[in-house]
PDB file of C-alpha atoms in Angstrom:
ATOM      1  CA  UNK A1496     203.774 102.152 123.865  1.00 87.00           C
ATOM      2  CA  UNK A1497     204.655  98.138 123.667  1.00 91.00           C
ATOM      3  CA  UNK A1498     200.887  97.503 122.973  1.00 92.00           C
ATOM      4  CA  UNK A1499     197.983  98.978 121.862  1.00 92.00           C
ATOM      5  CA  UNK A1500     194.439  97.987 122.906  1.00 91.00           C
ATOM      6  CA  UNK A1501     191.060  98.669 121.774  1.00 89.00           C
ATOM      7  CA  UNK A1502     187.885  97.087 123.258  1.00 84.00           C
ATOM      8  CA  UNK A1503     185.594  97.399 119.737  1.00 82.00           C
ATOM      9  CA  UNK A1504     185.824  97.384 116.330  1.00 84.00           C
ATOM     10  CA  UNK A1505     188.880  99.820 115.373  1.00 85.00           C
ATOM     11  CA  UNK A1506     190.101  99.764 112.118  1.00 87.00           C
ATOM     12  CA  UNK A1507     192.190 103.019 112.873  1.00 90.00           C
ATOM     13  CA  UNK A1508     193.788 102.062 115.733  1.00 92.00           C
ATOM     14  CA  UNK A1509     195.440  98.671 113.503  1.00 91.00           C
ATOM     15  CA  UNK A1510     196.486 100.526 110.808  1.00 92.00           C
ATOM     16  CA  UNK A1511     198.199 102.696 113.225  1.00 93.00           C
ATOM     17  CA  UNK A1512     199.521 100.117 115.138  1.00 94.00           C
ATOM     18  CA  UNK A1513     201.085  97.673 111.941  1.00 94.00           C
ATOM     19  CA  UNK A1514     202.358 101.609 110.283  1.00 95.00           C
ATOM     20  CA  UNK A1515     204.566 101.690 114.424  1.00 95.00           C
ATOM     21  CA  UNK A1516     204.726  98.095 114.299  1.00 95.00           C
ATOM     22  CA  UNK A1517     203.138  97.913 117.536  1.00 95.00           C
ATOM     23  CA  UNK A1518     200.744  95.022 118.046  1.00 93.00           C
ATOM     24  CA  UNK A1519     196.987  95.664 118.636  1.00 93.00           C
ATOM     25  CA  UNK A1520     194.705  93.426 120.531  1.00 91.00           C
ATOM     26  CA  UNK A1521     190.652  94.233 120.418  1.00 89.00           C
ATOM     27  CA  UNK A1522     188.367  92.666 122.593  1.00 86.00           C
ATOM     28  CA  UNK A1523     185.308  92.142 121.181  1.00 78.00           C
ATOM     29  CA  UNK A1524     182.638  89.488 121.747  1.00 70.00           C
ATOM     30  CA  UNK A1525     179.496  88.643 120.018  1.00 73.00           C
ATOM     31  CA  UNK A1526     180.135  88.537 115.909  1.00 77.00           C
ATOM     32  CA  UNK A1527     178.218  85.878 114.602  1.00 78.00           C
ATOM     33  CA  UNK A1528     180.009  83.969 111.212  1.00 82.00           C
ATOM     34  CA  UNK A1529     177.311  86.211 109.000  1.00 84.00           C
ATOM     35  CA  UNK A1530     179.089  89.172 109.817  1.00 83.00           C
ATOM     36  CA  UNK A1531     182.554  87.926 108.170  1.00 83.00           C
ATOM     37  CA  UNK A1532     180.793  86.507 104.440  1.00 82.00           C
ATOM     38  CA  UNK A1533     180.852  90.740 103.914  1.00 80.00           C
ATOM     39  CA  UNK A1534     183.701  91.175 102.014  1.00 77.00           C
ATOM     40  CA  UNK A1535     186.206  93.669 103.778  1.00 74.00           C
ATOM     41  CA  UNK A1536     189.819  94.951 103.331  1.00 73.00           C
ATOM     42  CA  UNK A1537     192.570  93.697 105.981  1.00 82.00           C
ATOM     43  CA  UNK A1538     191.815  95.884 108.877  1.00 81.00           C
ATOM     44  CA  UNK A1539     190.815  94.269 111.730  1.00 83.00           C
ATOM     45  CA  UNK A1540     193.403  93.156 114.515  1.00 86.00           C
ATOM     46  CA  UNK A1541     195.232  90.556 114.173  1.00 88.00           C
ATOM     47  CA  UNK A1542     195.262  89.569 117.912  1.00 90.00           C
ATOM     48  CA  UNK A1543     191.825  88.882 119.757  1.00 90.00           C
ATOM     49  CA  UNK A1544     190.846  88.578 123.315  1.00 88.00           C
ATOM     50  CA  UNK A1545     186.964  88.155 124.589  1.00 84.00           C
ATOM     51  CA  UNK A1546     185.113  85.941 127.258  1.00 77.00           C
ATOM     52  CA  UNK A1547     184.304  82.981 125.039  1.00 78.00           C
ATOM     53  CA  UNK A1548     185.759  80.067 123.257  1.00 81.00           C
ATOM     54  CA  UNK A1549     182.546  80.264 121.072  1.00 83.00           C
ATOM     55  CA  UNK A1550     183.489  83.246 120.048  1.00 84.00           C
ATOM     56  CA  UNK A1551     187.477  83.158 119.864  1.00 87.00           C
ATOM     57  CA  UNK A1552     186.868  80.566 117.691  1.00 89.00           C
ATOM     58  CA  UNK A1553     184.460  82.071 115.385  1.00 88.00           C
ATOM     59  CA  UNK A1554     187.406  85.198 114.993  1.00 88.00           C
ATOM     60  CA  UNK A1555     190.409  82.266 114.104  1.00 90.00           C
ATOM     61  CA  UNK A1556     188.072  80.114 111.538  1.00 90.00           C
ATOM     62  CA  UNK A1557     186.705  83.411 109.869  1.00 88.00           C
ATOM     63  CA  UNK A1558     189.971  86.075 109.357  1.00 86.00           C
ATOM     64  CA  UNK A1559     192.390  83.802 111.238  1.00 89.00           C
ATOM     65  CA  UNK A1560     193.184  85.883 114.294  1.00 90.00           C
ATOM     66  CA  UNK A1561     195.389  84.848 117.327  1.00 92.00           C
ATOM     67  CA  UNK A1562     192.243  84.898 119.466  1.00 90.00           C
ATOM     68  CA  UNK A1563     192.146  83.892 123.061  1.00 86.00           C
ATOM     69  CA  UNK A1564     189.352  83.817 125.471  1.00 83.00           C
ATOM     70  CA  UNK A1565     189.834  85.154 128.809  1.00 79.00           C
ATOM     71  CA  UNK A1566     186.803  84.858 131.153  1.00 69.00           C
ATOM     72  CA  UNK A1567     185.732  87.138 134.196  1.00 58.00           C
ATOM     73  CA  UNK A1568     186.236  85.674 137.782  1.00 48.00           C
ATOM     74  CA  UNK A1569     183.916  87.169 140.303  1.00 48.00           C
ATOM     75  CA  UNK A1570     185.991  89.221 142.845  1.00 45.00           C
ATOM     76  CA  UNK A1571     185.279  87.279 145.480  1.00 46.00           C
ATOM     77  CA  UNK A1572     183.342  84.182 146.166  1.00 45.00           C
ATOM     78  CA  UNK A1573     180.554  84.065 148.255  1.00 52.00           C
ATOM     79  CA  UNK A1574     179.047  80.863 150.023  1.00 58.00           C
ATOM     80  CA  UNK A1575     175.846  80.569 150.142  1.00 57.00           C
ATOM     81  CA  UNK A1576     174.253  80.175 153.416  1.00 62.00           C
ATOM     82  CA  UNK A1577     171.691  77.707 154.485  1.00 64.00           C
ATOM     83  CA  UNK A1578     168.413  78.922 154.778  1.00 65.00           C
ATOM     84  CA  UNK A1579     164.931  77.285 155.126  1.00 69.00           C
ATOM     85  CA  UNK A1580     163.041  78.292 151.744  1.00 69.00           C
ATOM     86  CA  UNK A1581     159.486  79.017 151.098  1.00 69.00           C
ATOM     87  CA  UNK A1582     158.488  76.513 148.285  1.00 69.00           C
ATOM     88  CA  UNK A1583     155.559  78.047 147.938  1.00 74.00           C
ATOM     89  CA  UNK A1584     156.812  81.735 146.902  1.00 83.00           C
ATOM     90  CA  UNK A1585     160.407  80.757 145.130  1.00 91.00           C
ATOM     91  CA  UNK A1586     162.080  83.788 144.296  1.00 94.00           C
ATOM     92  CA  UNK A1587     163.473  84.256 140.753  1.00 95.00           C
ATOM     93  CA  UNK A1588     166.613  86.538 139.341  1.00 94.00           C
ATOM     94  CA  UNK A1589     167.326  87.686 135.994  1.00 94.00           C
ATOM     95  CA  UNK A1590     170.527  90.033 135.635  1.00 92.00           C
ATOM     96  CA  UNK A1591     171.373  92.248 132.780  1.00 89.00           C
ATOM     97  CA  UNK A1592     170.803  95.202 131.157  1.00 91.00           C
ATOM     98  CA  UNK A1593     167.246  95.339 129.165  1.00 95.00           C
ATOM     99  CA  UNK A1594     167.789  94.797 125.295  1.00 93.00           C
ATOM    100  CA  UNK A1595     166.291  92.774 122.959  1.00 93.00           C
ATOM    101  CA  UNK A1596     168.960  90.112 123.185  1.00 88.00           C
ATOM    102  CA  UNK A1597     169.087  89.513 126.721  1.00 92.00           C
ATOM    103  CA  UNK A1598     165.505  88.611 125.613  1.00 94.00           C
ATOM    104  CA  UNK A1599     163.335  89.402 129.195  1.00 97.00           C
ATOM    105  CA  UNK A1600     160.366  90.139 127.177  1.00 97.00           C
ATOM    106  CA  UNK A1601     159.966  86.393 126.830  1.00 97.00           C
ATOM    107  CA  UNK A1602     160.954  85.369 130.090  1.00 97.00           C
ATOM    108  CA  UNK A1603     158.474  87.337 131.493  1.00 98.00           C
ATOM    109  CA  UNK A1604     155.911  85.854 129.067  1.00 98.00           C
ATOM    110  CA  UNK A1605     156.966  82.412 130.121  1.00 96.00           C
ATOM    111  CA  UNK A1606     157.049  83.332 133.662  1.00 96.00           C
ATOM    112  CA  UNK A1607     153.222  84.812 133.516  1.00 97.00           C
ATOM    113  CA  UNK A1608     152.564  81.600 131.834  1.00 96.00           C
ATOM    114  CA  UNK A1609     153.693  79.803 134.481  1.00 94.00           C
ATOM    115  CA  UNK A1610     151.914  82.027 137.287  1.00 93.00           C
ATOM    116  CA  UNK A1611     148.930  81.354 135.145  1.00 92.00           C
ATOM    117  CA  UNK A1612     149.165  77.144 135.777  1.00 94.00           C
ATOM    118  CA  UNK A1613     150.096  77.688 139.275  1.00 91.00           C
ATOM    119  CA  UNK A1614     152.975  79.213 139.681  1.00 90.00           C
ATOM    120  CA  UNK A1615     153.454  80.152 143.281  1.00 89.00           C
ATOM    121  CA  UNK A1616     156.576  82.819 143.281  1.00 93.00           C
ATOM    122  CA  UNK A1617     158.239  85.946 142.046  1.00 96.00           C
ATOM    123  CA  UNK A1618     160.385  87.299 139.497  1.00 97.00           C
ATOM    124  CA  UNK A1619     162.602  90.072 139.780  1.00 97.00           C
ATOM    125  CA  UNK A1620     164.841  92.363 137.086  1.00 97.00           C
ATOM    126  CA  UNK A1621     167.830  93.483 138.027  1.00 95.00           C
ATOM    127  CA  UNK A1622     169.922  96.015 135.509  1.00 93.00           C
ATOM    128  CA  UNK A1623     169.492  98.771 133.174  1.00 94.00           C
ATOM    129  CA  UNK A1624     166.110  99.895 132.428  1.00 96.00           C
ATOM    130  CA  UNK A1625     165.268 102.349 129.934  1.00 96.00           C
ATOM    131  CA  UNK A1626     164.827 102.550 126.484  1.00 96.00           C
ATOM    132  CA  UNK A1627     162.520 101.099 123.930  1.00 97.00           C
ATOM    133  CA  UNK A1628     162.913  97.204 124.705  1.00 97.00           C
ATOM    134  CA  UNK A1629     162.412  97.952 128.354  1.00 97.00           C
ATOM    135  CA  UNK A1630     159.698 100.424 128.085  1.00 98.00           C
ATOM    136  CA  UNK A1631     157.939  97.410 126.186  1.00 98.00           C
ATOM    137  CA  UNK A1632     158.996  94.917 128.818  1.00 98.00           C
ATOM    138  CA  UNK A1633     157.507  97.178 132.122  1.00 98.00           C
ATOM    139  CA  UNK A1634     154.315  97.915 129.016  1.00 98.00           C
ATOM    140  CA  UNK A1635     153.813  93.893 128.815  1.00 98.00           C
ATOM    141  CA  UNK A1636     154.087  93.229 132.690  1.00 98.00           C
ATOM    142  CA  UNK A1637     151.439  96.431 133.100  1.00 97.00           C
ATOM    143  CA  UNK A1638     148.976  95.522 130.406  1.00 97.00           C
ATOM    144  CA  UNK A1639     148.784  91.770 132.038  1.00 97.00           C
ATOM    145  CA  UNK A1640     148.670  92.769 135.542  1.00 96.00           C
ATOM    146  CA  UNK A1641     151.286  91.379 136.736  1.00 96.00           C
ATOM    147  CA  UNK A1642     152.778  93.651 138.903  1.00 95.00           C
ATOM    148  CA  UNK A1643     152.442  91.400 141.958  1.00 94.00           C
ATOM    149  CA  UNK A1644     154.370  88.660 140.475  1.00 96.00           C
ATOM    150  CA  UNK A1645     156.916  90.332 138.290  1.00 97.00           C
ATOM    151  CA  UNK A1646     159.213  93.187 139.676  1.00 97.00           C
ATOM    152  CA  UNK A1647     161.344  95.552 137.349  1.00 97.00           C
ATOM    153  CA  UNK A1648     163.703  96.895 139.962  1.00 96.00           C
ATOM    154  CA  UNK A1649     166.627  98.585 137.715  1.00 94.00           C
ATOM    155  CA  UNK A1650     170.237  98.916 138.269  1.00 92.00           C
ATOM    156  CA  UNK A1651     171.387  97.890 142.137  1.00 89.00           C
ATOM    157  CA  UNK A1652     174.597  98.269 143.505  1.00 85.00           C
ATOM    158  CA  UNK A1653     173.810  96.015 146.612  1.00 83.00           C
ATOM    159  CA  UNK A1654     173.563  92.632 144.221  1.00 85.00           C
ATOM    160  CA  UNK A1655     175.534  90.283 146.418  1.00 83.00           C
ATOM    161  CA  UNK A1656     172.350  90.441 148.806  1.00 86.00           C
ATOM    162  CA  UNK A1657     169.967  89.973 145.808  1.00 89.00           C
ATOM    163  CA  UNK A1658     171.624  87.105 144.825  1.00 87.00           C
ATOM    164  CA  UNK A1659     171.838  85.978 148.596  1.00 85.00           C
ATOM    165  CA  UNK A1660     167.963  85.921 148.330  1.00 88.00           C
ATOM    166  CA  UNK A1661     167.539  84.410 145.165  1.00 90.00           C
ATOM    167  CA  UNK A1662     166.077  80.679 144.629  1.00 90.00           C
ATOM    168  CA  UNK A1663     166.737  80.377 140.800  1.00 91.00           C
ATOM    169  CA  UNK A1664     168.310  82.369 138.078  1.00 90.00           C
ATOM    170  CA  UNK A1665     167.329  83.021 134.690  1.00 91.00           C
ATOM    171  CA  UNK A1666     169.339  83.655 131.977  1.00 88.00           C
ATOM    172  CA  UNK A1667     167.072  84.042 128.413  1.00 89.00           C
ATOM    173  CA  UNK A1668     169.416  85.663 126.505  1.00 87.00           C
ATOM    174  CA  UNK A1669     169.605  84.394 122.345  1.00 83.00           C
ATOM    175  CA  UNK A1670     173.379  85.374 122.341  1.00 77.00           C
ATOM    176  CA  UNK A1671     175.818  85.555 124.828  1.00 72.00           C
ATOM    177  CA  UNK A1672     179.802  85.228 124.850  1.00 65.00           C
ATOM    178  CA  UNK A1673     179.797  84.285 128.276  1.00 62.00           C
ATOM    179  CA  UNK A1674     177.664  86.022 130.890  1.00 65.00           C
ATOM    180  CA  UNK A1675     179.295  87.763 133.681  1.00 68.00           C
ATOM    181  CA  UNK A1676     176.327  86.803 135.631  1.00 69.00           C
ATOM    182  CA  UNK A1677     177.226  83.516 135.755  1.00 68.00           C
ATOM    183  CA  UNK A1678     180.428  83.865 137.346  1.00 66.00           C
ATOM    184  CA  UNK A1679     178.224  86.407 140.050  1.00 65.00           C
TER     185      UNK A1679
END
């Protein structure tokens, strides 16, 4: 091969590629400075693609890679279309897959706060479901009845439509490269 590519961490793949003196580029996203002031042997790739100048950066200052950030496109654009809204039940979207730092736990608590002051509308989830963090999510929602308001709907494969219907939305997540929802 001209290239070799790996989309995580893999030490094993660029040793193997510097040994055939074939360049290795990793993708790989979300390492916060912290993780670098571990000291480690030279092993990681030398060449770095991800979503995010944030983060491209963060890989050049720390182990000086040749990092570049490549961003997703949408595959096609969609416009929306004119339609009369009902300002007095907004609908609001939040995509992603439930984990702790796409952070819907708290979006949902600010969202029931806001139902509580007045709030006429509803929120929907949209994206993997299960484990721990989203067992505790659906728990919260339960517990605080507020299945009228907030709806956990899991992964959809129809989300051009969702977004179609969609007033506003939310992205609470404490660390992101750059979210391929925005680009949706």
């Amino acid at each position: 091969p001209d290239l070799l590519h790996s989309i995580q961490i893999n030490p094993v793949v660029e040793l193997a590629g510097r040994e055939l003196k074939i360049p290795h580029i990793m993708n790989i996203y979300q390492i916060q400075e912290q993780f670098f002031l571990i000291p480690y042997t030279d092993l990681f790739a030398r060449y770095h693609i991800c979503d995010s100048w944030y983060y491209a950066n963060i890989w050049k200052k720390m182990i000086h890679t040749d990092s570049v950030c490549i961003r997703t496109v949408a595959d096609r654009m969609l416009k929306r279309h004119r339609r009369d809204r009902d300002h007095e039940r907004v609908r609001y979207c939040c995509v992603g897959g439930m984990f702790t730092r796409k952070n819907q736990l708290e979006v949902i608590k600010a969202f029931e706060m806001a139902v509580r002051e007045g709030l006429k509308g509803e929120l929907y989830f949209y994206g993997y479901d299960r484990g721990s963090y989203a067992d505790s999510c659906k728990e919260y929602v339960k517990e605080k009845n507020l299945e009228g308001a907030i709806k956990i709907r899991g992964f959809c494969s129809g989300m051009e439509e969702e977004y179609e219907k969609a007033d506003v939305l939310l992205c609470g997540s404490t660390c992101e490269s750059y979210p391929n929802v925005i680009s949706e």
